[in-house]
PDB file of C-alpha atoms in Angstrom:
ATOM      1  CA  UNK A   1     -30.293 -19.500  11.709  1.00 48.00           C
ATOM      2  CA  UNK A   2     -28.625 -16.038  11.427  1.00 50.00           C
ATOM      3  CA  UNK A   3     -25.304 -15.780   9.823  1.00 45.00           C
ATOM      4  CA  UNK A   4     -23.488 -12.954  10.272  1.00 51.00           C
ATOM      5  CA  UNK A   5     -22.749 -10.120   7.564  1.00 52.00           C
ATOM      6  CA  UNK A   6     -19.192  -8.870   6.950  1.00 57.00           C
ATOM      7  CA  UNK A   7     -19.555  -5.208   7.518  1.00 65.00           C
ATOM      8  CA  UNK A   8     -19.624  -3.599   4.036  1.00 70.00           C
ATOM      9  CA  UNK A   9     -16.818  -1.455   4.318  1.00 78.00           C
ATOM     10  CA  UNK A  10     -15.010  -4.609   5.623  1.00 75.00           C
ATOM     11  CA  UNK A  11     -15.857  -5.872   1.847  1.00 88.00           C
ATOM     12  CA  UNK A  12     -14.958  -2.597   0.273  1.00 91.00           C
ATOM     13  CA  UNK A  13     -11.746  -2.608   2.013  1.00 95.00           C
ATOM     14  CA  UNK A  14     -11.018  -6.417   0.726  1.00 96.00           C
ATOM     15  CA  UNK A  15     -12.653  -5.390  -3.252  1.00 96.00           C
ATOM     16  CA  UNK A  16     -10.094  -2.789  -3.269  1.00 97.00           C
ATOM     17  CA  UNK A  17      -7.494  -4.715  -1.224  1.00 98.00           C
ATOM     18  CA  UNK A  18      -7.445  -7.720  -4.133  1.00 98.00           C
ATOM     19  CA  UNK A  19      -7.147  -5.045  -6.782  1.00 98.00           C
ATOM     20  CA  UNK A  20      -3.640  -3.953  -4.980  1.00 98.00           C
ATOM     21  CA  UNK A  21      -2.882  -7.736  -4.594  1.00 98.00           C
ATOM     22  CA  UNK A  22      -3.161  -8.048  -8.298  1.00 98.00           C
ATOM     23  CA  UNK A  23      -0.687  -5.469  -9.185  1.00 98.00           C
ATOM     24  CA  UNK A  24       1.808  -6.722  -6.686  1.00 98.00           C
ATOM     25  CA  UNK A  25       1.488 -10.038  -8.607  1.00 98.00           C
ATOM     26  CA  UNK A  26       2.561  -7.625 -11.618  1.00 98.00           C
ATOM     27  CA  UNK A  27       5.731  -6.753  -9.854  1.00 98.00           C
ATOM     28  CA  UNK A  28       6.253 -10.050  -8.665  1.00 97.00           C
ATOM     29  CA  UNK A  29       6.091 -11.311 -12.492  1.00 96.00           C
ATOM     30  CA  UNK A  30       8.838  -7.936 -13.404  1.00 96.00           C
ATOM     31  CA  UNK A  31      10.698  -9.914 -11.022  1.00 94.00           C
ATOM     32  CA  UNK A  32      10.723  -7.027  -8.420  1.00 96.00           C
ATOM     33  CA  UNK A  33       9.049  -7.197  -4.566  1.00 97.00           C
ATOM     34  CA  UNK A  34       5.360  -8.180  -4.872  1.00 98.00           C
ATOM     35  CA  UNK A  35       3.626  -5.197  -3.576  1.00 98.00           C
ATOM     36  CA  UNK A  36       0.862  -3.427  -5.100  1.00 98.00           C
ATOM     37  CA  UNK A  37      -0.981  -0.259  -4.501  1.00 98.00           C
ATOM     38  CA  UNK A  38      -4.366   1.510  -5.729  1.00 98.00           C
ATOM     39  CA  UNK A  39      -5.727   4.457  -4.381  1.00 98.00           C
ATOM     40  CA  UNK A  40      -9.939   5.165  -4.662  1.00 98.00           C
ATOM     41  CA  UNK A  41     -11.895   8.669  -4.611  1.00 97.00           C
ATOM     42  CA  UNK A  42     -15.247   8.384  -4.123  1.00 94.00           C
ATOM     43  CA  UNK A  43     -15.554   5.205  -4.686  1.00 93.00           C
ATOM     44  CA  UNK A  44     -13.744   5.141  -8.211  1.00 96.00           C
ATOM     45  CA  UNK A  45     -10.647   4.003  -8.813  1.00 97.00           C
ATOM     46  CA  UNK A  46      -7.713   7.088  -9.414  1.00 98.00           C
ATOM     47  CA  UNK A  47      -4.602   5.000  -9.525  1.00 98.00           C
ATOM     48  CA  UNK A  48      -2.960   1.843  -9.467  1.00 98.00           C
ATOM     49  CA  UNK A  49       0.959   0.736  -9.416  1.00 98.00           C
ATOM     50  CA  UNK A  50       2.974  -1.934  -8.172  1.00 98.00           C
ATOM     51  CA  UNK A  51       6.961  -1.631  -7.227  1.00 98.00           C
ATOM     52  CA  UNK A  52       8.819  -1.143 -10.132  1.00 98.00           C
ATOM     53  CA  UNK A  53      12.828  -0.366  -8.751  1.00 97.00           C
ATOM     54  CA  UNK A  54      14.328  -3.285 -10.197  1.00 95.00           C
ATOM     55  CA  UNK A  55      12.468  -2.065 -13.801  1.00 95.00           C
ATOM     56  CA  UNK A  56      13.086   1.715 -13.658  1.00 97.00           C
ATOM     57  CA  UNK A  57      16.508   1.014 -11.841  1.00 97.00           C
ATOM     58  CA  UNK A  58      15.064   3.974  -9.252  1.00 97.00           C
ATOM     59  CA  UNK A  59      15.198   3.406  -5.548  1.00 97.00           C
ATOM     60  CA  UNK A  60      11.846   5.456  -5.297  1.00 98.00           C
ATOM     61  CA  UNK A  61       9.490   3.424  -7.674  1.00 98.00           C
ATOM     62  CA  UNK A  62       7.757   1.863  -4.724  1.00 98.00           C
ATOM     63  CA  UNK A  63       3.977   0.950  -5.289  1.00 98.00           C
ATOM     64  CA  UNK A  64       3.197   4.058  -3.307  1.00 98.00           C
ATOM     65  CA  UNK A  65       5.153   6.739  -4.698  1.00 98.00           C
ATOM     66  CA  UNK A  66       3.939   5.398  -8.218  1.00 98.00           C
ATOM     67  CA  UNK A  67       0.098   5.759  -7.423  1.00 98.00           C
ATOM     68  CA  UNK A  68       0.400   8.823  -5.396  1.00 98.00           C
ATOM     69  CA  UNK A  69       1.687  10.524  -8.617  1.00 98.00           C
ATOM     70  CA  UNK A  70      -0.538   8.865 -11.025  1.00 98.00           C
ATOM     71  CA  UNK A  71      -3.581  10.241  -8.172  1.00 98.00           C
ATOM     72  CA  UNK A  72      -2.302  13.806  -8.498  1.00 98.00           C
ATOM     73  CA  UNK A  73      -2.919  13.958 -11.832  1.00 98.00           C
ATOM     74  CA  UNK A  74      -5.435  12.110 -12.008  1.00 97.00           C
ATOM     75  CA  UNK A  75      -7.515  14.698  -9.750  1.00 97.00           C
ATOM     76  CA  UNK A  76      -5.808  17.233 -10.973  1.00 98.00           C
ATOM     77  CA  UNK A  77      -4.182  18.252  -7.335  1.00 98.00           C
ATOM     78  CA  UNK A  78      -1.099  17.346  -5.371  1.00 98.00           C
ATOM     79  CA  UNK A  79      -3.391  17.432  -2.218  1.00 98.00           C
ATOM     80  CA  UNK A  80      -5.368  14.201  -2.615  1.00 98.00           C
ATOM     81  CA  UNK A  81      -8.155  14.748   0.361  1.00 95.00           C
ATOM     82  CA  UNK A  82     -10.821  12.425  -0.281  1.00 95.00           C
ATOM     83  CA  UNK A  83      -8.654   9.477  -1.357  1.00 98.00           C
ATOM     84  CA  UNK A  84      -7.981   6.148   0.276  1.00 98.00           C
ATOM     85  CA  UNK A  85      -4.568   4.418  -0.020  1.00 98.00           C
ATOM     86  CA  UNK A  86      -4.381   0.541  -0.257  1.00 98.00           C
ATOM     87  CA  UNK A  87      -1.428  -1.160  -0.191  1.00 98.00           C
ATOM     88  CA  UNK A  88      -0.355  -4.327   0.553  1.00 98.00           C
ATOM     89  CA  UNK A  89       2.498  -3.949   2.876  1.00 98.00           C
ATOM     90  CA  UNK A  90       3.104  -1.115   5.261  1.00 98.00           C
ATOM     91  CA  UNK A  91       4.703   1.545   4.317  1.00 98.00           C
ATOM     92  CA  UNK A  92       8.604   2.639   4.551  1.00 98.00           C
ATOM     93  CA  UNK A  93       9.258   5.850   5.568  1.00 98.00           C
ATOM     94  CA  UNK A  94       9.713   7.394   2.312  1.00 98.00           C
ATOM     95  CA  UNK A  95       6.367   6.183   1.328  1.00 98.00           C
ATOM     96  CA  UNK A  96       4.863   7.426   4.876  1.00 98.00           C
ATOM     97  CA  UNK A  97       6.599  10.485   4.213  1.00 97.00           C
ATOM     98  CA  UNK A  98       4.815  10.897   0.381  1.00 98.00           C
ATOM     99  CA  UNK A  99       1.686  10.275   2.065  1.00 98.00           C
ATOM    100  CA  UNK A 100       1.790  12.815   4.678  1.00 98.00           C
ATOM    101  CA  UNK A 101       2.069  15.197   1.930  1.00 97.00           C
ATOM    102  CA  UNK A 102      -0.262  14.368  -0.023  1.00 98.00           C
ATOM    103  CA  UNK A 103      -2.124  15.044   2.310  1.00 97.00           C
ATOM    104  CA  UNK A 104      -4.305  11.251   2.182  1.00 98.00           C
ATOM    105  CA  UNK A 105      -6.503  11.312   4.867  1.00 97.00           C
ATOM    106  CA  UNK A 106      -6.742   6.925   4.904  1.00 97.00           C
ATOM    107  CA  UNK A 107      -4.183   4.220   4.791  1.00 98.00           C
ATOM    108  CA  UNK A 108      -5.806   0.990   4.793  1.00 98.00           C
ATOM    109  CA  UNK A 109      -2.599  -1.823   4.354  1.00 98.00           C
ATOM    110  CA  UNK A 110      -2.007  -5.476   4.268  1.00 98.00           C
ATOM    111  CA  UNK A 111       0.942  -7.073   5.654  1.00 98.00           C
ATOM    112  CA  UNK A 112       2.714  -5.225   8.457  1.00 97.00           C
ATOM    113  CA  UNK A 113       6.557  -4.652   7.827  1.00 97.00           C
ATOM    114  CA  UNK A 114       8.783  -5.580  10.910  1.00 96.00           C
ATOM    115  CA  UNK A 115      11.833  -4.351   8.871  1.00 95.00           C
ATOM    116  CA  UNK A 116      11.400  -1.127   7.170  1.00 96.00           C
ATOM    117  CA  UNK A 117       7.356  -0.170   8.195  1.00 97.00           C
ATOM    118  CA  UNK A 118       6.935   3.345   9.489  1.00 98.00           C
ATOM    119  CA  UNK A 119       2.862   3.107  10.418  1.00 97.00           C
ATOM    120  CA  UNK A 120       2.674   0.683  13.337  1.00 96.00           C
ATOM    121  CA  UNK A 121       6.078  -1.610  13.390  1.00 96.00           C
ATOM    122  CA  UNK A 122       9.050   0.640  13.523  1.00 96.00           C
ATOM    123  CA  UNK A 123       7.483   3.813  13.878  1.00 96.00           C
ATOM    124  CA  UNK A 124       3.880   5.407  13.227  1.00 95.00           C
ATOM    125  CA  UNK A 125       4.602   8.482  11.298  1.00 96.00           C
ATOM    126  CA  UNK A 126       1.440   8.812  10.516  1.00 96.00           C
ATOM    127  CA  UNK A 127      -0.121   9.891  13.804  1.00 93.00           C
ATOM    128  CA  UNK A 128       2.766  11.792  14.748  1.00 93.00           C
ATOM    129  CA  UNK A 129       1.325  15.203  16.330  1.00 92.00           C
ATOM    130  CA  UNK A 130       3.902  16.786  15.958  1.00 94.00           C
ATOM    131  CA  UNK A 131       3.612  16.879  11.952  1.00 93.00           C
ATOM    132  CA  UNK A 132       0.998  18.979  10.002  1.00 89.00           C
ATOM    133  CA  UNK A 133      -1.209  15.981   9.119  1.00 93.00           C
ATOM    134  CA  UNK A 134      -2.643  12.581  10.713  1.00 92.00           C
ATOM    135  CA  UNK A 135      -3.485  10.162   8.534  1.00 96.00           C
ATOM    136  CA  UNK A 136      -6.352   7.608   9.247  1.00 96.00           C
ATOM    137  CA  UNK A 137      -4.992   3.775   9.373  1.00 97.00           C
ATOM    138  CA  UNK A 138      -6.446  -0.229   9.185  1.00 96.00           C
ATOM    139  CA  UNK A 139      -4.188  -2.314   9.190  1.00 96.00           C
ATOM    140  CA  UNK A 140      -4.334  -6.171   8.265  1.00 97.00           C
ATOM    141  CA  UNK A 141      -6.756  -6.076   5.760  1.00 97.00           C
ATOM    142  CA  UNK A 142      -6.319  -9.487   3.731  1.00 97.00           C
ATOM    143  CA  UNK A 143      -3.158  -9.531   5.323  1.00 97.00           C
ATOM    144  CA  UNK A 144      -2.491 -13.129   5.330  1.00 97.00           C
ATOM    145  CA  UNK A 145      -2.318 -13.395   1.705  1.00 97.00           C
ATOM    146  CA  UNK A 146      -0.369  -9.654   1.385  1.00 98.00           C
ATOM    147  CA  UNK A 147       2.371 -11.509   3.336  1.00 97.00           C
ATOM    148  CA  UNK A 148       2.294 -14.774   1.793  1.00 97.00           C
ATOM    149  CA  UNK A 149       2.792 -13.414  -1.571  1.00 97.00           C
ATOM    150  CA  UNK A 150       6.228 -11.822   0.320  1.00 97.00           C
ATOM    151  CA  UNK A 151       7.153 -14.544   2.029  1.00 96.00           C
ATOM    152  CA  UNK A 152       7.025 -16.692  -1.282  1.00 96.00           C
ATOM    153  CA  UNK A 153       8.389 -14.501  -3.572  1.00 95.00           C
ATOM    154  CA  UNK A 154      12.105 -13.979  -0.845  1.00 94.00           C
ATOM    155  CA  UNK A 155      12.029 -17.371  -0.260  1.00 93.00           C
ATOM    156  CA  UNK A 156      12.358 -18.392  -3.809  1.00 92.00           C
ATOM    157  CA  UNK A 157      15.066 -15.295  -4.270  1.00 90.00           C
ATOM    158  CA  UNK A 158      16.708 -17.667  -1.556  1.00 90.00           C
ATOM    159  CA  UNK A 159      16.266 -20.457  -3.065  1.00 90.00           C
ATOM    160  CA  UNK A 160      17.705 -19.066  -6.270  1.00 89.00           C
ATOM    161  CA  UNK A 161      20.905 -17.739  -4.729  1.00 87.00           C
ATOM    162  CA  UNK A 162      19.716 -13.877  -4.997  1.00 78.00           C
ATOM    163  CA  UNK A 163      20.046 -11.294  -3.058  1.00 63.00           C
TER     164      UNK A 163
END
C-alpha cells in the first residue's frame, strides 16, 4: 500500500507555522489578540513576535511589525530579500504595507481576515502592480487552528463583558 507524502515544503511551512502559533499563544496569555509571527532566512530562524498593543499601549505592535524589525537587525538590512513571513492571520494593511517595504519576497499566513485582511479578503496589496514590489503568498497554512485560537480567545472577551 502507498501512502502518500506531505510535500516537504508543505511540512516546512506547518514546522514554521506552529512556531508562530506558539507566540500567538504568548499574546493570548498578555491578554492581547492571539497572533504570532516568525520570519526564516535560509532556513534559520531571524525573528519571532506576537501582538503586543494592549502591553506596549501602541496601536502598531502587531506580530508583524514586531518581527519585521527584529529581522532588520537581525540581518543587518532593512531590505529583508531572502526571508519568509509566517503569520497566523492575514495581514492588515499596515502590516501589508511594512511588508511591501521590506521588501519580503513570501507571505505564507494562517487564518484569513474577513475584517481588516489586506492579502486576499479585503484587498490584495500584495500583488498590486501598480506598487514597486509583489510579494509571494500561501494562504491557509494550519489555518484551522490559526482561527480557532481567534475565535476562542473573542469569544471568551464576550463572554467576559470586554470589548
Amino acid at each position: 500500500m502507498i501512502v502518500p507524502q506531505m510535500p516537504a515544503d508543505a511540512r516546512k511551512h506547518e514546522h514554521y507555522m506552529q512556531l508562530a502559533i506558539e507566540q500567538a499563544r504568548q499574546a493570548e496569555a498578555a491578554g492581547d489578540v492571539p497572533v504570532g509571527a516568525v520570519i526564516v532566512r535560509d532556513g534559520q530562524l531571524v525573528a519571532a513576535a506576537h501582538n503586543q498593543r494592549e502591553q506596549l499601549g501602541d496601536p502598531t505592535a502587531h506580530a508583524e511589525m514586531i518581527a519585521i524589525t527584529q529581522a532588520a537587525e537581525a540581518v543587518g538590512s532593512w531590505r529583508l530579500t531572502g526571508c519568509t513571513l509566517y503569520v497566523t492571520l492575514e495581514p492588515c494593511p499596515m502590516c501589508a504595507g511594512a511588508i511591501l517595504q521590506a521588501r519580503l519576497p513570501q507571505l505564507i499566513y494562517g487564518a484569513a481576515d474577513p475584517k481588516a485582511g489586506a492579502v486576499t479578503s479585503l484587498y490584495q496589496l500584495l500583488e498590486d502592480r501598480r506598487l514597486n514590489h509583489t510579494v509571494s503568498v500561501t494562504e491557509g497554512v494550519l489555518g484551522a487552528e490559526c482561527g480557532k485560537l481567534l475565535s476562542d480567545f473573542f469569544a471568551e472577551q464576550r463572554r467576559l463583558g470586554k470589548k
